[in-house]
Amino acid sequence: MWRDQVPAILYERSMAVFGAALVIDILNSLFELRSTKLDFALLPCFIKGMATTTNVLLRGGRGAVVLGTGGRICVLQRYICWMHTTPTILLLLRLMAPTLGNGQLLWAVAWDEIMLVSGAAATLTKGPVSVILAVVSHLACVPVLLYLHRGLKEASGAIAANAAKSATAVTYYLILVMWLAFGAVWDLGALGWISLETEEALNLVCDFCAKIVFSSSLMLSSFKTVETRREGVMRQIEQGNKQTLVDEMKNIIEQKGRFMSSVSHELRTPLNGIIGISEGMLSGCCGTLPDVVRRQVYIIRTSGARLLALINDVMDAAALRHNRLVLARARVALRALAGDVVDLTRSL
């Protein structure tokens, strides 16, 4: 009897639309087989596949369709489809919003199942029982909408790209309109204000928006969310590597400083001996020296003194790094300085 009220062309068009969307999602999944985005590609495939199967069964007259006690026809096959596809959409949203815990997901799925079961039962019954079940179905929709609101808001905030933010915003308003539209269509059918053909046509339109547009928008947003998270992790890793490199360089510089300080202390002892011996020779402890030898000994003493001064500068630099250097001003005899430079470089 219900086939006489609903033309087959409705299901045929829906089969074509959902079938094409399913093929596209399957092809997209093939490109994500070795990617972290595979889950986001497979879940829309399941959603489109359930919708396509439902329309195939209804078109072939094999779908579950029951006549209620109140004389209203209930397309149970569609409720069965919704009981599988809506939790999948909620799971897809859970993957996009990590702060939504598994407990919140299960709670939302439970309310969704209550909403659908009570809605189907209200269609099959009549009188006060039907009214009570309808009220339960409408109230059960509220926690699911709150879950969707929180998940979509978080997913939108986690996306950096403006285009993806816009897609998520469209998805957010679309899901609110579609869920309200599902309820409105159900209410109009329950009140008898629209025919079964009109109800099925409107349900197919809502199904198209909720399953194709909505799930595809979620998939796009989820791709962007995963990419944003990946970039954030890569930035953290890069910053961590930079900090590790900086720490290693500081450690190397500190080791070099300790090495230079140790070598400088070791060099000062023989240098002081060389300077002392050369000064003793110049003072005549070894007898009178020829002028040529005396001149060479003087250069040795002067060069040793300069090298000692250089070592002292190295040690002063180490003290400067540890904020222990004390500077003192002193006059410099430029004539003597120039003479020392000439003596040092004359033999070169």
GROMACS .gro file of C-alpha atoms in nm:
model
  348
    1MET     CA    1   0.000   0.000   0.000
    2TRP     CA    2   0.280   0.242   0.084
    3ARG     CA    3   0.438   0.186  -0.260
    4ASP     CA    4   0.123   0.333  -0.414
    5GLN     CA    5   0.172   0.651  -0.209
    6VAL     CA    6   0.544   0.701  -0.271
    7PRO     CA    7   0.669   0.700  -0.633
    8ALA     CA    8   0.980   0.492  -0.701
    9ILE     CA    9   1.151   0.788  -0.868
   10LEU     CA   10   1.218   0.939  -0.524
   11TYR     CA   11   1.426   0.642  -0.416
   12GLU     CA   12   1.592   0.611  -0.756
   13ARG     CA   13   1.714   0.971  -0.744
   14SER     CA   14   1.831   0.927  -0.387
   15MET     CA   15   2.012   0.607  -0.488
   16ALA     CA   16   2.192   0.792  -0.766
   17VAL     CA   17   2.296   1.082  -0.540
   18PHE     CA   18   2.416   0.870  -0.249
   19GLY     CA   19   2.575   0.614  -0.482
   20ALA     CA   20   2.781   0.881  -0.656
   21ALA     CA   21   2.884   1.027  -0.321
   22LEU     CA   22   2.981   0.679  -0.201
   23VAL     CA   23   3.202   0.620  -0.505
   24ILE     CA   24   3.376   0.954  -0.450
   25ASP     CA   25   3.438   0.873  -0.083
   26ILE     CA   26   3.574   0.529  -0.170
   27LEU     CA   27   3.815   0.680  -0.423
   28ASN     CA   28   3.919   0.937  -0.167
   29SER     CA   29   3.983   0.657   0.085
   30LEU     CA   30   4.218   0.487  -0.159
   31PHE     CA   31   4.441   0.793  -0.153
   32GLU     CA   32   4.445   0.793   0.228
   33LEU     CA   33   4.529   0.425   0.287
   34ARG     CA   34   4.866   0.505   0.442
   35SER     CA   35   4.763   0.833   0.596
   36THR     CA   36   4.648   0.935   0.941
   37LYS     CA   37   4.334   1.069   0.774
   38LEU     CA   38   4.207   0.723   0.676
   39ASP     CA   39   3.948   0.711   0.956
   40PHE     CA   40   3.808   1.045   0.842
   41ALA     CA   41   3.772   0.907   0.489
   42LEU     CA   42   3.622   0.568   0.580
   43LEU     CA   43   3.351   0.695   0.816
   44PRO     CA   44   3.178   0.904   0.543
   45CYS     CA   45   3.193   0.593   0.321
   46PHE     CA   46   2.995   0.402   0.582
   47ILE     CA   47   2.743   0.685   0.611
   48LYS     CA   48   2.686   0.707   0.235
   49GLY     CA   49   2.684   0.328   0.206
   50MET     CA   50   2.408   0.292   0.467
   51ALA     CA   51   2.199   0.560   0.296
   52THR     CA   52   2.248   0.397  -0.045
   53THR     CA   53   2.155   0.053   0.089
   54THR     CA   54   1.843   0.193   0.256
   55ASN     CA   55   1.721   0.350  -0.067
   56VAL     CA   56   1.801   0.034  -0.266
   57LEU     CA   57   1.592  -0.176  -0.023
   58LEU     CA   58   1.303   0.069  -0.027
   59ARG     CA   59   1.315   0.096  -0.406
   60GLY     CA   60   1.306  -0.283  -0.438
   61GLY     CA   61   1.020  -0.315  -0.191
   62ARG     CA   62   1.234  -0.508   0.058
   63GLY     CA   63   1.274  -0.238   0.320
   64ALA     CA   64   1.114  -0.262   0.664
   65VAL     CA   65   0.783  -0.071   0.642
   66VAL     CA   66   0.516  -0.118   0.910
   67LEU     CA   67   0.158   0.005   0.945
   68GLY     CA   68   0.099   0.149   1.292
   69THR     CA   69  -0.209   0.099   1.507
   70GLY     CA   70  -0.316   0.452   1.430
   71GLY     CA   71  -0.309   0.385   1.058
   72ARG     CA   72   0.014   0.576   1.001
   73ILE     CA   73   0.280   0.411   0.787
   74CYS     CA   74   0.623   0.390   0.955
   75VAL     CA   75   0.927   0.344   0.730
   76LEU     CA   76   1.134   0.151   0.985
   77GLN     CA   77   1.415   0.102   0.734
   78ARG     CA   78   1.491   0.472   0.753
   79TYR     CA   79   1.503   0.461   1.133
   80ILE     CA   80   1.743   0.166   1.114
   81CYS     CA   81   1.964   0.369   0.881
   82TRP     CA   82   1.959   0.669   1.115
   83MET     CA   83   2.044   0.448   1.414
   84HIS     CA   84   2.371   0.358   1.237
   85THR     CA   85   2.463   0.678   1.053
   86THR     CA   86   2.400   0.935   1.325
   87PRO     CA   87   2.635   0.768   1.578
   88THR     CA   88   2.895   0.754   1.302
   89ILE     CA   89   2.862   1.129   1.252
   90LEU     CA   90   2.897   1.176   1.629
   91LEU     CA   91   3.211   0.959   1.622
   92LEU     CA   92   3.355   1.162   1.335
   93LEU     CA   93   3.297   1.475   1.539
   94ARG     CA   94   3.464   1.310   1.839
   95LEU     CA   95   3.778   1.252   1.633
   96MET     CA   96   3.785   1.622   1.543
   97ALA     CA   97   3.735   1.744   1.901
   98PRO     CA   98   3.970   1.549   2.131
   99THR     CA   99   3.838   1.714   2.448
  100LEU     CA  100   3.511   1.530   2.391
  101GLY     CA  101   3.571   1.212   2.586
  102ASN     CA  102   3.449   0.865   2.504
  103GLY     CA  103   3.197   0.892   2.785
  104GLN     CA  104   3.043   1.201   2.629
  105LEU     CA  105   3.033   1.025   2.292
  106LEU     CA  106   2.855   0.720   2.438
  107TRP     CA  107   2.613   0.948   2.623
  108ALA     CA  108   2.525   1.135   2.303
  109VAL     CA  109   2.486   0.809   2.110
  110ALA     CA  110   2.258   0.670   2.383
  111TRP     CA  111   2.033   0.977   2.368
  112ASP     CA  112   2.029   0.956   1.989
  113GLU     CA  113   1.916   0.593   2.002
  114ILE     CA  114   1.649   0.682   2.257
  115MET     CA  115   1.531   0.961   2.031
  116LEU     CA  116   1.501   0.732   1.728
  117VAL     CA  117   1.347   0.435   1.909
  118SER     CA  118   1.089   0.648   2.087
  119GLY     CA  119   1.014   0.834   1.762
  120ALA     CA  120   0.955   0.508   1.574
  121ALA     CA  121   0.744   0.373   1.862
  122ALA     CA  122   0.537   0.693   1.866
  123THR     CA  123   0.467   0.643   1.495
  124LEU     CA  124   0.347   0.287   1.554
  125THR     CA  125   0.120   0.367   1.850
  126LYS     CA  126  -0.169   0.605   1.912
  127GLY     CA  127  -0.331   0.800   2.191
  128PRO     CA  128  -0.152   0.913   2.509
  129VAL     CA  129   0.123   0.656   2.463
  130SER     CA  130   0.211   0.803   2.125
  131VAL     CA  131   0.216   1.156   2.270
  132ILE     CA  132   0.443   1.054   2.560
  133LEU     CA  133   0.683   0.877   2.326
  134ALA     CA  134   0.688   1.179   2.096
  135VAL     CA  135   0.775   1.408   2.389
  136VAL     CA  136   1.055   1.170   2.494
  137SER     CA  137   1.189   1.168   2.139
  138HIS     CA  138   1.194   1.549   2.122
  139LEU     CA  139   1.360   1.584   2.464
  140ALA     CA  140   1.624   1.324   2.378
  141CYS     CA  141   1.727   1.541   2.085
  142VAL     CA  142   1.852   1.819   2.316
  143PRO     CA  143   2.165   1.641   2.458
  144VAL     CA  144   2.264   1.537   2.108
  145LEU     CA  145   2.240   1.895   1.984
  146LEU     CA  146   2.449   2.014   2.280
  147TYR     CA  147   2.715   1.755   2.194
  148LEU     CA  148   2.717   1.869   1.832
  149HIS     CA  149   2.737   2.233   1.937
  150ARG     CA  150   3.038   2.174   2.162
  151GLY     CA  151   3.219   1.950   1.914
  152LEU     CA  152   3.175   2.181   1.616
  153LYS     CA  153   3.278   2.487   1.817
  154GLU     CA  154   3.596   2.316   1.934
  155ALA     CA  155   3.674   2.184   1.587
  156SER     CA  156   3.630   2.532   1.443
  157GLY     CA  157   3.863   2.681   1.704
  158ALA     CA  158   4.133   2.423   1.629
  159ILE     CA  159   4.148   2.508   1.259
  160ALA     CA  160   4.384   2.783   1.149
  161ALA     CA  161   4.280   2.818   0.784
  162ASN     CA  162   4.002   3.069   0.723
  163ALA     CA  163   3.848   2.855   0.448
  164ALA     CA  164   3.822   2.556   0.679
  165LYS     CA  165   3.678   2.777   0.953
  166SER     CA  166   3.410   2.890   0.710
  167ALA     CA  167   3.334   2.530   0.615
  168THR     CA  168   3.300   2.437   0.981
  169ALA     CA  169   3.073   2.735   1.044
  170VAL     CA  170   2.851   2.629   0.753
  171THR     CA  171   2.847   2.276   0.892
  172TYR     CA  172   2.751   2.406   1.235
  173TYR     CA  173   2.446   2.601   1.115
  174LEU     CA  174   2.355   2.327   0.867
  175ILE     CA  175   2.336   2.058   1.133
  176LEU     CA  176   2.114   2.276   1.353
  177VAL     CA  177   1.877   2.344   1.065
  178MET     CA  178   1.872   1.981   0.953
  179TRP     CA  179   1.804   1.837   1.296
  180LEU     CA  180   1.523   2.086   1.346
  181ALA     CA  181   1.397   2.003   0.998
  182PHE     CA  182   1.389   1.629   1.076
  183GLY     CA  183   1.179   1.701   1.381
  184ALA     CA  184   0.951   1.937   1.191
  185VAL     CA  185   0.892   1.681   0.914
  186TRP     CA  186   0.816   1.414   1.174
  187ASP     CA  187   0.570   1.644   1.351
  188LEU     CA  188   0.394   1.738   1.027
  189GLY     CA  189   0.360   1.371   0.935
  190ALA     CA  190   0.231   1.281   1.282
  191LEU     CA  191  -0.031   1.557   1.265
  192GLY     CA  192  -0.138   1.438   0.922
  193TRP     CA  193  -0.066   1.775   0.762
  194ILE     CA  194   0.151   1.624   0.489
  195SER     CA  195   0.118   1.305   0.286
  196LEU     CA  196   0.353   1.008   0.308
  197GLU     CA  197   0.499   1.104  -0.030
  198THR     CA  198   0.576   1.456   0.091
  199GLU     CA  199   0.717   1.323   0.418
  200GLU     CA  200   0.947   1.081   0.235
  201ALA     CA  201   1.056   1.351  -0.010
  202LEU     CA  202   1.140   1.590   0.274
  203ASN     CA  203   1.323   1.314   0.463
  204LEU     CA  204   1.529   1.242   0.153
  205VAL     CA  205   1.621   1.611   0.123
  206CYS     CA  206   1.718   1.625   0.491
  207ASP     CA  207   1.911   1.301   0.450
  208PHE     CA  208   2.100   1.448   0.157
  209CYS     CA  209   2.199   1.758   0.355
  210ALA     CA  210   2.278   1.569   0.675
  211LYS     CA  211   2.472   1.283   0.520
  212ILE     CA  212   2.635   1.424   0.209
  213VAL     CA  213   2.683   1.794   0.276
  214PHE     CA  214   2.729   1.756   0.650
  215SER     CA  215   2.958   1.453   0.648
  216SER     CA  216   3.162   1.594   0.359
  217SER     CA  217   3.202   1.924   0.542
  218LEU     CA  218   3.304   1.734   0.853
  219MET     CA  219   3.556   1.537   0.651
  220LEU     CA  220   3.707   1.857   0.507
  221SER     CA  221   3.716   2.017   0.851
  222SER     CA  222   3.867   1.705   1.004
  223PHE     CA  223   4.140   1.701   0.738
  224LYS     CA  224   4.222   2.060   0.826
  225THR     CA  225   4.210   1.979   1.197
  226VAL     CA  226   4.453   1.690   1.154
  227GLU     CA  227   4.682   1.909   0.943
  228THR     CA  228   4.670   2.186   1.203
  229ARG     CA  229   4.753   1.943   1.481
  230ARG     CA  230   5.036   1.794   1.275
  231GLU     CA  231   5.183   2.138   1.211
  232GLY     CA  232   5.155   2.219   1.582
  233VAL     CA  233   5.335   1.898   1.676
  234MET     CA  234   5.604   1.965   1.417
  235ARG     CA  235   5.654   2.316   1.557
  236GLN     CA  236   5.687   2.175   1.907
  237ILE     CA  237   5.938   1.917   1.787
  238GLU     CA  238   6.133   2.184   1.600
  239GLN     CA  239   6.136   2.412   1.904
  240GLY     CA  240   6.242   2.120   2.121
  241ASN     CA  241   6.526   2.038   1.879
  242LYS     CA  242   6.635   2.402   1.878
  243GLN     CA  243   6.637   2.412   2.255
  244THR     CA  244   6.835   2.088   2.269
  245LEU     CA  245   7.086   2.229   2.021
  246VAL     CA  246   7.117   2.550   2.223
  247ASP     CA  247   7.176   2.350   2.540
  248GLU     CA  248   7.440   2.140   2.367
  249MET     CA  249   7.616   2.452   2.235
  250LYS     CA  250   7.614   2.607   2.581
  251ASN     CA  251   7.762   2.289   2.722
  252ILE     CA  252   8.032   2.283   2.453
  253ILE     CA  253   8.118   2.649   2.513
  254GLU     CA  254   8.138   2.584   2.885
  255GLN     CA  255   8.369   2.288   2.830
  256LYS     CA  256   8.584   2.496   2.597
  257GLY     CA  257   8.606   2.769   2.856
  258ARG     CA  258   8.712   2.524   3.126
  259PHE     CA  259   8.970   2.373   2.889
  260MET     CA  260   9.116   2.713   2.798
  261SER     CA  261   9.129   2.813   3.162
  262SER     CA  262   9.306   2.490   3.255
  263VAL     CA  263   9.558   2.523   2.968
  264SER     CA  264   9.621   2.886   3.054
  265HIS     CA  265   9.705   2.798   3.414
  266GLU     CA  266   9.941   2.525   3.291
  267LEU     CA  267  10.118   2.763   3.050
  268ARG     CA  268  10.173   3.035   3.307
  269THR     CA  269  10.418   2.826   3.510
  270PRO     CA  270  10.678   2.758   3.234
  271LEU     CA  271  10.632   3.110   3.097
  272ASN     CA  272  10.709   3.262   3.433
  273GLY     CA  273  11.022   3.042   3.441
  274ILE     CA  274  11.131   3.155   3.093
  275ILE     CA  275  11.072   3.519   3.179
  276GLY     CA  276  11.258   3.481   3.509
  277ILE     CA  277  11.560   3.315   3.344
  278SER     CA  278  11.575   3.572   3.066
  279GLU     CA  279  11.555   3.859   3.316
  280GLY     CA  280  11.831   3.698   3.518
  281MET     CA  281  12.053   3.672   3.211
  282LEU     CA  282  11.981   4.035   3.130
  283SER     CA  283  12.070   4.139   3.484
  284GLY     CA  284  12.416   3.969   3.451
  285CYS     CA  285  12.375   3.652   3.655
  286CYS     CA  286  12.546   3.462   3.373
  287GLY     CA  287  12.813   3.720   3.315
  288THR     CA  288  12.836   3.991   3.056
  289LEU     CA  289  12.653   3.900   2.738
  290PRO     CA  290  12.747   4.016   2.391
  291ASP     CA  291  12.519   4.283   2.256
  292VAL     CA  292  12.371   4.049   1.993
  293VAL     CA  293  12.294   3.777   2.249
  294ARG     CA  294  12.167   4.032   2.496
  295ARG     CA  295  11.936   4.169   2.229
  296GLN     CA  296  11.794   3.819   2.155
  297VAL     CA  297  11.745   3.742   2.525
  298TYR     CA  298  11.562   4.070   2.560
  299ILE     CA  299  11.329   3.970   2.275
  300ILE     CA  300  11.272   3.632   2.445
  301ARG     CA  301  11.181   3.806   2.770
  302THR     CA  302  10.956   4.054   2.592
  303SER     CA  303  10.783   3.786   2.385
  304GLY     CA  304  10.731   3.574   2.698
  305ALA     CA  305  10.581   3.872   2.875
  306ARG     CA  306  10.345   3.934   2.583
  307LEU     CA  307  10.244   3.566   2.575
  308LEU     CA  308  10.184   3.582   2.950
  309ALA     CA  309   9.970   3.889   2.898
  310LEU     CA  310   9.774   3.704   2.629
  311ILE     CA  311   9.718   3.412   2.864
  312ASN     CA  312   9.604   3.656   3.129
  313ASP     CA  313   9.360   3.801   2.875
  314VAL     CA  314   9.221   3.453   2.812
  315MET     CA  315   9.174   3.405   3.182
  316ASP     CA  316   9.015   3.750   3.207
  317ALA     CA  317   8.772   3.654   2.932
  318ALA     CA  318   8.675   3.344   3.131
  319ALA     CA  319   8.629   3.562   3.438
  320LEU     CA  320   8.420   3.803   3.229
  321ARG     CA  321   8.182   3.523   3.131
  322HIS     CA  322   8.132   3.451   3.500
  323ASN     CA  323   8.097   3.822   3.586
  324ARG     CA  324   8.417   3.817   3.794
  325LEU     CA  325   8.635   4.049   3.584
  326VAL     CA  326   8.755   4.375   3.739
  327LEU     CA  327   8.882   4.637   3.491
  328ALA     CA  328   9.154   4.891   3.576
  329ARG     CA  329   9.270   5.193   3.378
  330ALA     CA  330   9.644   5.249   3.323
  331ARG     CA  331   9.863   5.475   3.112
  332VAL     CA  332  10.038   5.323   2.810
  333ALA     CA  333  10.376   5.441   2.679
  334LEU     CA  334  10.318   5.446   2.306
  335ARG     CA  335  10.690   5.484   2.225
  336ALA     CA  336  10.779   5.174   2.426
  337LEU     CA  337  10.483   4.987   2.276
  338ALA     CA  338  10.590   5.073   1.922
  339GLY     CA  339  10.948   4.969   2.001
  340ASP     CA  340  10.832   4.633   2.131
  341VAL     CA  341  10.629   4.573   1.815
  342VAL     CA  342  10.929   4.658   1.597
  343ASP     CA  343  11.159   4.427   1.795
  344LEU     CA  344  10.905   4.144   1.777
  345THR     CA  345  10.852   4.168   1.402
  346ARG     CA  346  11.207   4.259   1.289
  347SER     CA  347  11.308   3.897   1.237
  348LEU     CA  348  10.999   3.810   1.027
   0.00000   0.00000   0.00000
